[in-house]
mmCIF file of C-alpha atoms and ligand atoms in Angstrom:
data_model
loop_
_atom_site.group_PDB
_atom_site.id
_atom_site.type_symbol
_atom_site.label_atom_id
_atom_site.label_comp_id
_atom_site.label_asym_id
_atom_site.label_seq_id
_atom_site.Cartn_x
_atom_site.Cartn_y
_atom_site.Cartn_z
ATOM 1 C CA UNK A 248 -50.797 22.292 -50.881
ATOM 2 C CA UNK A 249 -53.728 24.615 -51.837
ATOM 3 C CA UNK A 250 -56.946 24.323 -54.690
ATOM 4 C CA UNK A 251 -58.003 27.415 -55.951
ATOM 5 C CA UNK A 252 -61.282 27.883 -56.302
ATOM 6 C CA UNK A 253 -63.951 30.591 -56.135
ATOM 7 C CA UNK A 254 -67.292 29.683 -55.570
ATOM 8 C CA UNK A 255 -68.502 32.448 -58.564
ATOM 9 C CA UNK A 256 -67.032 29.739 -61.359
ATOM 10 C CA UNK A 257 -70.640 28.219 -60.848
ATOM 11 C CA UNK A 258 -72.138 31.474 -61.943
ATOM 12 C CA UNK A 259 -71.293 30.058 -65.934
ATOM 13 C CA UNK A 260 -73.985 27.434 -66.555
ATOM 14 C CA UNK A 261 -74.396 27.020 -70.115
ATOM 15 C CA UNK A 262 -78.075 24.895 -71.141
ATOM 16 C CA UNK A 263 -77.352 23.951 -74.785
ATOM 17 C CA UNK A 264 -74.323 23.084 -76.942
ATOM 18 C CA UNK A 265 -74.686 22.363 -80.043
ATOM 19 C CA UNK A 266 -73.154 18.637 -81.756
ATOM 20 C CA UNK A 267 -74.077 17.350 -85.248
ATOM 21 C CA UNK A 268 -76.913 19.404 -85.409
ATOM 22 C CA UNK A 269 -78.603 18.142 -82.333
ATOM 23 C CA UNK A 270 -79.108 21.266 -79.666
ATOM 24 C CA UNK A 271 -78.110 18.777 -76.323
ATOM 25 C CA UNK A 272 -77.648 19.241 -72.875
ATOM 26 C CA UNK A 273 -74.091 20.791 -72.135
ATOM 27 C CA UNK A 274 -72.107 18.503 -70.678
ATOM 28 C CA UNK A 275 -70.106 21.834 -69.178
ATOM 29 C CA UNK A 276 -72.195 21.993 -65.726
ATOM 30 C CA UNK A 277 -71.322 23.500 -62.493
ATOM 31 C CA UNK A 278 -71.385 20.269 -60.540
ATOM 32 C CA UNK A 279 -68.154 19.498 -61.784
ATOM 33 C CA UNK A 280 -66.429 21.519 -59.719
ATOM 34 C CA UNK A 281 -68.415 20.383 -56.651
ATOM 35 C CA UNK A 282 -67.206 16.543 -57.815
ATOM 36 C CA UNK A 283 -63.743 18.224 -58.751
ATOM 37 C CA UNK A 284 -63.466 20.421 -55.249
ATOM 38 C CA UNK A 285 -64.705 18.032 -52.658
ATOM 39 C CA UNK A 286 -61.972 15.636 -54.744
ATOM 40 C CA UNK A 287 -59.640 18.161 -53.549
ATOM 41 C CA UNK A 288 -60.169 18.201 -50.491
ATOM 42 C CA UNK A 289 -59.685 14.784 -50.329
ATOM 43 C CA UNK A 290 -56.097 14.173 -51.794
ATOM 44 C CA UNK A 291 -55.417 16.531 -49.131
ATOM 45 C CA UNK A 292 -55.500 20.552 -50.117
ATOM 46 C CA UNK A 293 -56.442 23.667 -48.890
ATOM 47 C CA UNK A 294 -58.812 25.904 -50.180
ATOM 48 C CA UNK A 295 -58.521 29.222 -50.868
ATOM 49 C CA UNK A 296 -60.580 31.813 -52.850
ATOM 50 C CA UNK A 297 -58.268 34.228 -55.504
ATOM 51 C CA UNK A 298 -57.520 37.370 -55.181
ATOM 52 C CA UNK A 299 -58.975 39.518 -57.771
ATOM 53 C CA UNK A 300 -56.090 39.867 -60.154
ATOM 54 C CA UNK A 301 -57.207 42.200 -62.863
ATOM 55 C CA UNK A 302 -56.948 42.153 -66.926
ATOM 56 C CA UNK A 303 -53.081 42.429 -66.201
ATOM 57 C CA UNK A 304 -53.838 38.154 -66.334
ATOM 58 C CA UNK A 305 -56.049 37.811 -69.296
ATOM 59 C CA UNK A 306 -54.047 40.701 -71.602
ATOM 60 C CA UNK A 307 -51.368 38.892 -71.450
ATOM 61 C CA UNK A 308 -52.809 36.356 -73.903
ATOM 62 C CA UNK A 309 -55.908 37.643 -75.300
ATOM 63 C CA UNK A 310 -56.705 40.433 -77.749
ATOM 64 C CA UNK A 311 -58.700 43.095 -75.678
ATOM 65 C CA UNK A 312 -61.387 43.091 -78.971
ATOM 66 C CA UNK A 313 -61.516 39.861 -77.546
ATOM 67 C CA UNK A 314 -61.356 40.577 -73.604
ATOM 68 C CA UNK A 315 -63.994 43.082 -74.726
ATOM 69 C CA UNK A 316 -66.427 41.185 -76.497
ATOM 70 C CA UNK A 317 -66.493 38.399 -73.905
ATOM 71 C CA UNK A 318 -67.030 41.226 -71.072
ATOM 72 C CA UNK A 319 -70.037 42.567 -73.070
ATOM 73 C CA UNK A 320 -71.861 40.498 -75.537
ATOM 74 C CA UNK A 321 -73.955 38.993 -73.214
ATOM 75 C CA UNK A 322 -75.867 42.123 -72.556
ATOM 76 C CA UNK A 323 -75.359 43.408 -76.373
ATOM 77 C CA UNK A 324 -77.460 40.380 -77.542
ATOM 78 C CA UNK A 325 -80.557 40.254 -75.316
ATOM 79 C CA UNK A 326 -81.002 43.371 -77.097
ATOM 80 C CA UNK A 327 -81.864 41.767 -80.255
ATOM 81 C CA UNK A 328 -85.405 41.056 -80.691
ATOM 82 C CA UNK A 329 -86.698 37.266 -81.100
ATOM 83 C CA UNK A 330 -83.131 36.014 -79.678
ATOM 84 C CA UNK A 331 -81.995 33.885 -77.610
ATOM 85 C CA UNK A 332 -81.243 33.901 -73.834
ATOM 86 C CA UNK A 333 -77.234 32.073 -75.059
ATOM 87 C CA UNK A 334 -75.331 33.883 -77.147
ATOM 88 C CA UNK A 335 -74.274 30.798 -79.673
ATOM 89 C CA UNK A 336 -72.436 31.474 -82.858
ATOM 90 C CA UNK A 337 -74.339 31.027 -86.522
ATOM 91 C CA UNK A 338 -72.812 32.611 -88.869
ATOM 92 C CA UNK A 339 -68.617 32.830 -88.774
ATOM 93 C CA UNK A 340 -66.654 34.507 -91.931
ATOM 94 C CA UNK A 341 -64.229 32.530 -93.933
ATOM 95 C CA UNK A 342 -61.795 34.914 -93.118
ATOM 96 C CA UNK A 343 -60.623 37.345 -90.561
ATOM 97 C CA UNK A 344 -58.115 39.786 -91.896
ATOM 98 C CA UNK A 345 -61.012 42.405 -92.658
ATOM 99 C CA UNK A 346 -62.909 44.852 -91.431
ATOM 100 C CA UNK A 347 -63.449 43.690 -87.523
ATOM 101 C CA UNK A 348 -67.823 43.645 -87.344
ATOM 102 C CA UNK A 349 -69.817 46.080 -84.851
ATOM 103 C CA UNK A 350 -73.189 44.070 -84.728
ATOM 104 C CA UNK A 351 -73.343 41.363 -81.859
ATOM 105 C CA UNK A 352 -74.435 38.626 -84.081
ATOM 106 C CA UNK A 353 -71.571 39.367 -86.418
ATOM 107 C CA UNK A 354 -68.765 39.877 -83.283
ATOM 108 C CA UNK A 355 -69.874 35.936 -81.901
ATOM 109 C CA UNK A 356 -69.730 34.502 -84.937
ATOM 110 C CA UNK A 357 -65.526 36.379 -85.638
ATOM 111 C CA UNK A 358 -64.747 35.159 -81.514
ATOM 112 C CA UNK A 359 -66.624 31.820 -81.947
ATOM 113 C CA UNK A 360 -65.198 28.562 -83.069
ATOM 114 C CA UNK A 361 -68.333 26.573 -82.458
ATOM 115 C CA UNK A 362 -71.410 26.010 -81.233
ATOM 116 C CA UNK A 363 -69.593 24.466 -77.690
ATOM 117 C CA UNK A 364 -69.628 27.948 -75.525
ATOM 118 C CA UNK A 365 -72.447 29.763 -75.706
ATOM 119 C CA UNK A 366 -72.582 32.908 -73.223
ATOM 120 C CA UNK A 367 -75.057 33.761 -70.902
ATOM 121 C CA UNK A 368 -76.038 35.807 -67.506
ATOM 122 C CA UNK A 369 -73.361 34.982 -65.050
ATOM 123 C CA UNK A 370 -70.960 33.868 -67.353
ATOM 124 C CA UNK A 371 -68.038 36.783 -67.492
ATOM 125 C CA UNK A 372 -67.572 36.115 -64.113
ATOM 126 C CA UNK A 373 -67.075 33.021 -63.973
ATOM 127 C CA UNK A 374 -65.024 32.694 -66.991
ATOM 128 C CA UNK A 375 -63.306 35.754 -65.131
ATOM 129 C CA UNK A 376 -62.436 34.084 -61.871
ATOM 130 C CA UNK A 377 -61.169 30.876 -63.349
ATOM 131 C CA UNK A 378 -58.491 32.768 -65.429
ATOM 132 C CA UNK A 379 -58.440 33.977 -61.115
ATOM 133 C CA UNK A 380 -57.568 31.202 -60.161
ATOM 134 C CA UNK A 381 -55.014 29.894 -62.799
ATOM 135 C CA UNK A 382 -53.413 33.369 -62.070
ATOM 136 C CA UNK A 383 -53.472 33.401 -58.291
ATOM 137 C CA UNK A 384 -51.964 29.209 -58.814
ATOM 138 C CA UNK A 385 -49.077 30.453 -60.506
ATOM 139 C CA UNK A 386 -47.728 33.219 -59.329
ATOM 140 C CA UNK A 387 -47.781 30.984 -55.635
ATOM 141 C CA UNK A 388 -45.224 28.963 -58.152
ATOM 142 C CA UNK A 389 -43.801 32.162 -59.362
ATOM 143 C CA UNK A 390 -43.439 32.867 -55.276
ATOM 144 C CA UNK A 391 -41.936 29.533 -54.155
ATOM 145 C CA UNK A 392 -44.552 27.594 -53.544
ATOM 146 C CA UNK A 393 -43.328 23.711 -55.182
ATOM 147 C CA UNK A 394 -46.764 23.558 -56.481
ATOM 148 C CA UNK A 395 -51.037 24.273 -56.665
ATOM 149 C CA UNK A 396 -53.228 22.909 -58.469
ATOM 150 C CA UNK A 397 -56.420 25.671 -59.830
ATOM 151 C CA UNK A 398 -59.915 24.603 -59.806
ATOM 152 C CA UNK A 399 -60.234 26.206 -63.091
ATOM 153 C CA UNK A 400 -63.524 26.516 -64.419
ATOM 154 C CA UNK A 401 -64.760 26.614 -67.803
ATOM 155 C CA UNK A 402 -62.124 24.706 -68.613
ATOM 156 C CA UNK A 403 -59.756 27.209 -71.220
ATOM 157 C CA UNK A 404 -57.420 24.881 -73.088
ATOM 158 C CA UNK A 405 -59.836 25.340 -76.658
ATOM 159 C CA UNK A 406 -59.221 28.936 -76.272
ATOM 160 C CA UNK A 407 -57.384 30.927 -78.755
ATOM 161 C CA UNK A 408 -55.947 34.829 -77.934
ATOM 162 C CA UNK A 409 -59.321 36.503 -79.396
ATOM 163 C CA UNK A 410 -61.273 33.323 -79.849
ATOM 164 C CA UNK A 411 -63.803 31.365 -77.741
ATOM 165 C CA UNK A 412 -64.569 27.298 -78.526
ATOM 166 C CA UNK A 413 -64.720 24.095 -77.248
ATOM 167 C CA UNK A 414 -66.510 24.661 -73.521
ATOM 168 C CA UNK A 415 -63.257 27.517 -73.255
ATOM 169 C CA UNK A 416 -63.311 31.283 -72.820
ATOM 170 C CA UNK A 417 -60.457 32.668 -71.361
ATOM 171 C CA UNK A 418 -57.282 29.660 -71.809
ATOM 172 C CA UNK A 419 -56.390 29.783 -68.346
ATOM 173 C CA UNK A 420 -53.876 27.617 -68.431
ATOM 174 C CA UNK A 421 -51.488 30.161 -70.808
ATOM 175 C CA UNK A 422 -52.526 33.368 -68.697
ATOM 176 C CA UNK A 423 -50.761 30.475 -66.088
ATOM 177 C CA UNK A 424 -47.884 29.678 -68.205
ATOM 178 C CA UNK A 425 -46.919 33.792 -69.029
ATOM 179 C CA UNK A 426 -47.470 35.000 -65.615
ATOM 180 C CA UNK A 427 -44.514 32.180 -65.175
ATOM 181 C CA UNK A 428 -42.462 33.487 -67.624
ATOM 182 C CA UNK A 429 -42.132 36.884 -65.284
ATOM 183 C CA UNK A 430 -40.179 34.749 -63.399
ATOM 184 C CA UNK A 431 -38.506 31.860 -65.473
ATOM 185 C CA UNK A 432 -36.729 32.068 -69.395
ATOM 186 C CA UNK A 433 -38.425 28.861 -70.546
ATOM 187 C CA UNK A 434 -42.115 27.559 -69.208
ATOM 188 C CA UNK A 435 -43.086 24.128 -70.579
ATOM 189 C CA UNK A 436 -47.079 23.494 -71.125
ATOM 190 C CA UNK A 437 -48.161 19.554 -70.997
ATOM 191 C CA UNK A 438 -51.429 19.165 -71.725
ATOM 192 C CA UNK A 439 -53.235 15.566 -70.990
ATOM 193 C CA UNK A 440 -56.725 16.493 -71.772
ATOM 194 C CA UNK A 441 -58.241 14.064 -74.759
ATOM 195 C CA UNK A 442 -58.240 16.810 -77.043
ATOM 196 C CA UNK A 443 -56.010 18.487 -78.609
ATOM 197 C CA UNK A 444 -55.481 21.487 -76.618
ATOM 198 C CA UNK A 445 -55.232 23.521 -80.218
ATOM 199 C CA UNK A 446 -55.896 27.606 -78.257
ATOM 200 C CA UNK A 447 -52.924 26.653 -76.540
ATOM 201 C CA UNK A 448 -50.679 25.847 -79.031
ATOM 202 C CA UNK A 449 -52.529 28.728 -81.097
ATOM 203 C CA UNK A 450 -51.305 31.512 -78.322
ATOM 204 C CA UNK A 451 -47.641 30.663 -78.740
ATOM 205 C CA UNK A 452 -46.844 28.951 -81.574
ATOM 206 C CA UNK A 453 -44.480 31.316 -82.840
ATOM 207 C CA UNK A 454 -42.807 31.549 -79.327
ATOM 208 C CA UNK A 455 -39.893 29.669 -78.595
ATOM 209 C CA UNK A 456 -40.082 30.562 -75.144
ATOM 210 C CA UNK A 457 -42.936 28.529 -74.074
ATOM 211 C CA UNK A 458 -43.062 25.005 -75.133
ATOM 212 C CA UNK A 459 -46.269 23.314 -75.968
ATOM 213 C CA UNK A 460 -46.806 19.906 -75.657
ATOM 214 C CA UNK A 461 -50.221 17.857 -76.080
ATOM 215 C CA UNK A 462 -51.049 14.352 -75.850
ATOM 216 C CA UNK A 463 -54.776 13.467 -77.015
ATOM 217 C CA UNK A 464 -56.900 11.582 -79.367
ATOM 218 C CA UNK A 465 -56.357 11.773 -82.962
ATOM 219 C CA UNK A 466 -58.011 14.714 -84.049
ATOM 220 C CA UNK A 467 -58.525 13.434 -87.515
ATOM 221 C CA UNK A 468 -61.805 12.182 -86.276
ATOM 222 C CA UNK A 469 -62.241 13.550 -83.191
ATOM 223 C CA UNK A 470 -62.335 17.268 -82.155
ATOM 224 C CA UNK A 471 -61.028 20.056 -82.734
ATOM 225 C CA UNK A 472 -60.670 18.126 -85.915
ATOM 226 C CA UNK A 473 -58.551 21.068 -87.588
ATOM 227 C CA UNK A 474 -55.642 21.554 -85.502
ATOM 228 C CA UNK A 475 -53.720 18.693 -83.338
ATOM 229 C CA UNK A 476 -51.768 16.966 -86.114
ATOM 230 C CA UNK A 477 -48.582 15.692 -85.859
ATOM 231 C CA UNK A 478 -46.732 17.481 -88.270
ATOM 232 C CA UNK A 479 -47.868 21.119 -86.434
ATOM 233 C CA UNK A 480 -44.584 21.611 -85.191
ATOM 234 C CA UNK A 481 -44.558 26.225 -84.380
ATOM 235 C CA UNK A 482 -43.837 28.263 -86.760
ATOM 236 C CA UNK A 483 -41.228 30.958 -87.091
ATOM 237 C CA UNK A 484 -38.852 31.085 -84.035
ATOM 238 C CA UNK A 485 -41.429 29.353 -82.604
ATOM 239 C CA UNK A 486 -40.117 26.043 -85.107
ATOM 240 C CA UNK A 487 -39.536 22.842 -83.008
ATOM 241 C CA UNK A 488 -41.406 24.467 -79.765
ATOM 242 C CA UNK A 489 -44.499 22.690 -80.287
ATOM 243 C CA UNK A 490 -44.945 18.921 -79.914
ATOM 244 C CA UNK A 491 -48.073 17.217 -80.721
ATOM 245 C CA UNK A 492 -48.320 13.602 -79.722
ATOM 246 C CA UNK A 493 -51.903 11.522 -81.509
ATOM 247 C CA UNK A 494 -52.956 8.591 -80.433
ATOM 248 C CA UNK A 495 -55.594 6.464 -81.269
ATOM 249 C CA UNK A 496 -59.354 6.060 -80.023
ATOM 250 C CA UNK A 497 -59.331 3.926 -77.246
ATOM 251 C CA UNK A 498 -55.405 4.200 -76.186
ATOM 252 C CA UNK A 499 -55.305 2.803 -72.087
ATOM 253 C CA UNK A 500 -52.657 3.295 -70.113
ATOM 254 C CA UNK A 501 -50.158 0.381 -70.907
ATOM 255 C CA UNK A 502 -50.236 3.063 -74.556
ATOM 256 C CA UNK A 503 -50.427 6.147 -73.061
ATOM 257 C CA UNK A 504 -47.335 5.792 -70.636
ATOM 258 C CA UNK A 505 -45.016 5.333 -74.134
ATOM 259 C CA UNK A 506 -46.620 8.913 -75.458
ATOM 260 C CA UNK A 507 -45.916 10.024 -71.351
ATOM 261 C CA UNK A 508 -42.551 9.356 -70.889
ATOM 262 C CA UNK A 509 -42.096 10.965 -75.463
ATOM 263 C CA UNK A 510 -43.151 14.055 -74.180
ATOM 264 C CA UNK A 511 -40.783 14.114 -71.057
ATOM 265 C CA UNK A 512 -38.210 13.592 -72.856
ATOM 266 C CA UNK A 513 -39.032 16.928 -75.467
ATOM 267 C CA UNK A 514 -39.944 18.835 -71.553
ATOM 268 C CA UNK A 515 -36.233 17.269 -70.240
ATOM 269 C CA UNK A 516 -34.515 19.014 -73.268
ATOM 270 C CA UNK A 517 -36.519 22.232 -72.957
ATOM 271 C CA UNK A 518 -34.812 22.586 -69.580
ATOM 272 C CA UNK A 519 -37.771 25.484 -68.755
ATOM 273 C CA UNK A 520 -37.459 26.211 -65.227
ATOM 274 C CA UNK A 521 -41.417 25.457 -64.378
ATOM 275 C CA UNK A 522 -43.978 23.801 -65.932
ATOM 276 C CA UNK A 523 -47.603 24.229 -66.601
ATOM 277 C CA UNK A 524 -49.756 20.771 -66.312
ATOM 278 C CA UNK A 525 -53.343 20.915 -68.435
ATOM 279 C CA UNK A 526 -55.419 18.528 -66.499
ATOM 280 C CA UNK A 527 -57.690 17.278 -68.602
ATOM 281 C CA UNK A 528 -58.934 14.349 -66.756
ATOM 282 C CA UNK A 529 -61.806 13.242 -69.374
ATOM 283 C CA UNK A 530 -59.078 10.633 -71.098
ATOM 284 C CA UNK A 531 -60.967 8.459 -68.827
ATOM 285 C CA UNK A 532 -62.229 5.556 -69.954
ATOM 286 C CA UNK A 533 -66.423 6.371 -68.925
ATOM 287 C CA UNK A 534 -66.176 9.949 -69.532
ATOM 288 C CA UNK A 535 -68.836 10.882 -71.763
ATOM 289 C CA UNK A 536 -66.767 12.334 -74.419
ATOM 290 C CA UNK A 537 -64.899 8.776 -74.641
ATOM 291 C CA UNK A 538 -61.843 9.420 -76.667
ATOM 292 C CA UNK A 539 -59.005 7.503 -74.725
ATOM 293 C CA UNK A 540 -59.079 4.253 -72.070
ATOM 294 C CA UNK A 541 -56.982 5.621 -69.265
ATOM 295 C CA UNK A 542 -57.788 4.281 -65.661
ATOM 296 C CA UNK A 543 -58.484 5.290 -61.914
ATOM 297 C CA UNK A 544 -54.967 3.943 -61.136
ATOM 298 C CA UNK A 545 -53.780 5.078 -64.798
ATOM 299 C CA UNK A 546 -54.106 8.934 -63.273
ATOM 300 C CA UNK A 547 -52.363 7.419 -60.078
ATOM 301 C CA UNK A 548 -49.587 6.640 -62.003
ATOM 302 C CA UNK A 549 -49.966 9.928 -64.848
ATOM 303 C CA UNK A 550 -49.476 12.053 -61.811
ATOM 304 C CA UNK A 551 -46.678 10.424 -60.557
ATOM 305 C CA UNK A 552 -44.443 10.566 -63.543
ATOM 306 C CA UNK A 553 -44.968 14.130 -63.918
ATOM 307 C CA UNK A 554 -44.404 14.680 -60.074
ATOM 308 C CA UNK A 555 -41.250 12.366 -61.261
ATOM 309 C CA UNK A 556 -40.226 15.999 -63.296
ATOM 310 C CA UNK A 557 -39.064 17.906 -60.541
ATOM 311 C CA UNK A 558 -40.506 21.360 -62.171
ATOM 312 C CA UNK A 559 -41.986 23.377 -59.981
ATOM 313 C CA UNK A 560 -46.114 23.357 -61.418
ATOM 314 C CA UNK A 561 -48.657 24.518 -61.262
ATOM 315 C CA UNK A 562 -51.965 22.120 -62.440
ATOM 316 C CA UNK A 563 -54.794 24.261 -64.466
ATOM 317 C CA UNK A 564 -58.076 21.845 -64.919
ATOM 318 C CA UNK A 565 -59.011 21.603 -68.170
ATOM 319 C CA UNK A 566 -62.091 18.516 -69.235
ATOM 320 C CA UNK A 567 -62.933 16.482 -67.230
ATOM 321 C CA UNK A 568 -67.279 15.299 -67.660
ATOM 322 C CA UNK A 569 -69.820 13.999 -64.700
ATOM 323 C CA UNK A 570 -68.906 10.063 -64.553
ATOM 324 C CA UNK A 571 -68.424 8.206 -61.202
ATOM 325 C CA UNK A 572 -65.221 8.443 -60.805
ATOM 326 C CA UNK A 573 -64.754 12.518 -61.963
ATOM 327 C CA UNK A 574 -63.519 12.824 -58.876
ATOM 328 C CA UNK A 575 -61.805 9.772 -57.437
ATOM 329 C CA UNK A 576 -59.590 10.541 -60.814
ATOM 330 C CA UNK A 577 -59.005 13.653 -59.394
ATOM 331 C CA UNK A 578 -58.221 12.397 -55.757
ATOM 332 C CA UNK A 579 -55.494 9.426 -57.649
ATOM 333 C CA UNK A 580 -54.379 12.212 -60.034
ATOM 334 C CA UNK A 581 -53.118 14.759 -56.509
ATOM 335 C CA UNK A 582 -51.992 11.522 -54.806
ATOM 336 C CA UNK A 583 -49.909 9.755 -57.415
ATOM 337 C CA UNK A 584 -48.316 13.750 -58.006
ATOM 338 C CA UNK A 585 -48.105 14.996 -54.606
ATOM 339 C CA UNK A 586 -46.330 11.355 -53.557
ATOM 340 C CA UNK A 587 -43.563 12.074 -56.477
ATOM 341 C CA UNK A 588 -43.200 15.323 -56.536
ATOM 342 C CA UNK A 589 -39.575 16.909 -55.623
ATOM 343 C CA UNK A 590 -37.948 20.230 -57.033
HETATM 344 ZN ZN1 ZN B 292 -61.363 17.350 -73.184
#
């Protein structure tokens, strides 16, 4: 089995992260990729570099305005006298249905949900290659490979069709799901990151062909706050095709498994042709995000159970931050998944 990753993805090196009014070091660092790649190899996966898939896969889920913004904003930002060398929004529109702003400052506020998605030199190249990794893994699975792992870094599940947020820029899991739709009438996305996959939910909220399921820390007092509540069930033709399973902070392995079983029942009832797993590892007990209390063994069990869904599967890396067990958590997940996965 393959791990798809391009070292170019390490060119994104955000330095700052505005949280609770404090400028902190950004935890979404390139070293994550080194650790995760080593862990995937440890699990027996073979590393491949993705092809350049151009703009078609990302244009299928993101607006042209937004893609133009991401690919040009850093260069334009540097022309602001006295501006920083990272794009960080400082002003946001109170509504997003007015005229599209022309200024770089205003566009940053329009397209960025928060202060956790700075853009610097090298960012766009890395963001694009991260999406290429997801696209490549999706193509492998679409063309008959049982499963593949996209080491997508920077992550993607907080990115909407036209908005970055929470370390995410392009929605890699959404890109993979949309590509699988080229073969399968119905595709499911299961998001196990400790944060709700709000961007992914937003992409497919009104669609009945892509089921979005997310298990995450209750957003009532946890990022992304405004999304991820149990009453968000989809809209229009998509009503009933979004399933949120918010769980209390501190949820451990034993409390997690029943939620995963509920997610499985919903996915089986949908009868998808393929599955995308938005694979955040930040539900770990010692992850700096501090949401859940999943153990390394727990990730093995979670992987094993998802493998038993018996679906062609694209695993797409989401969160999971530097801590001693980051690599071991991925290795165990992949081992558990690989051992139980059958088609
Ligand atoms: Zn997360």
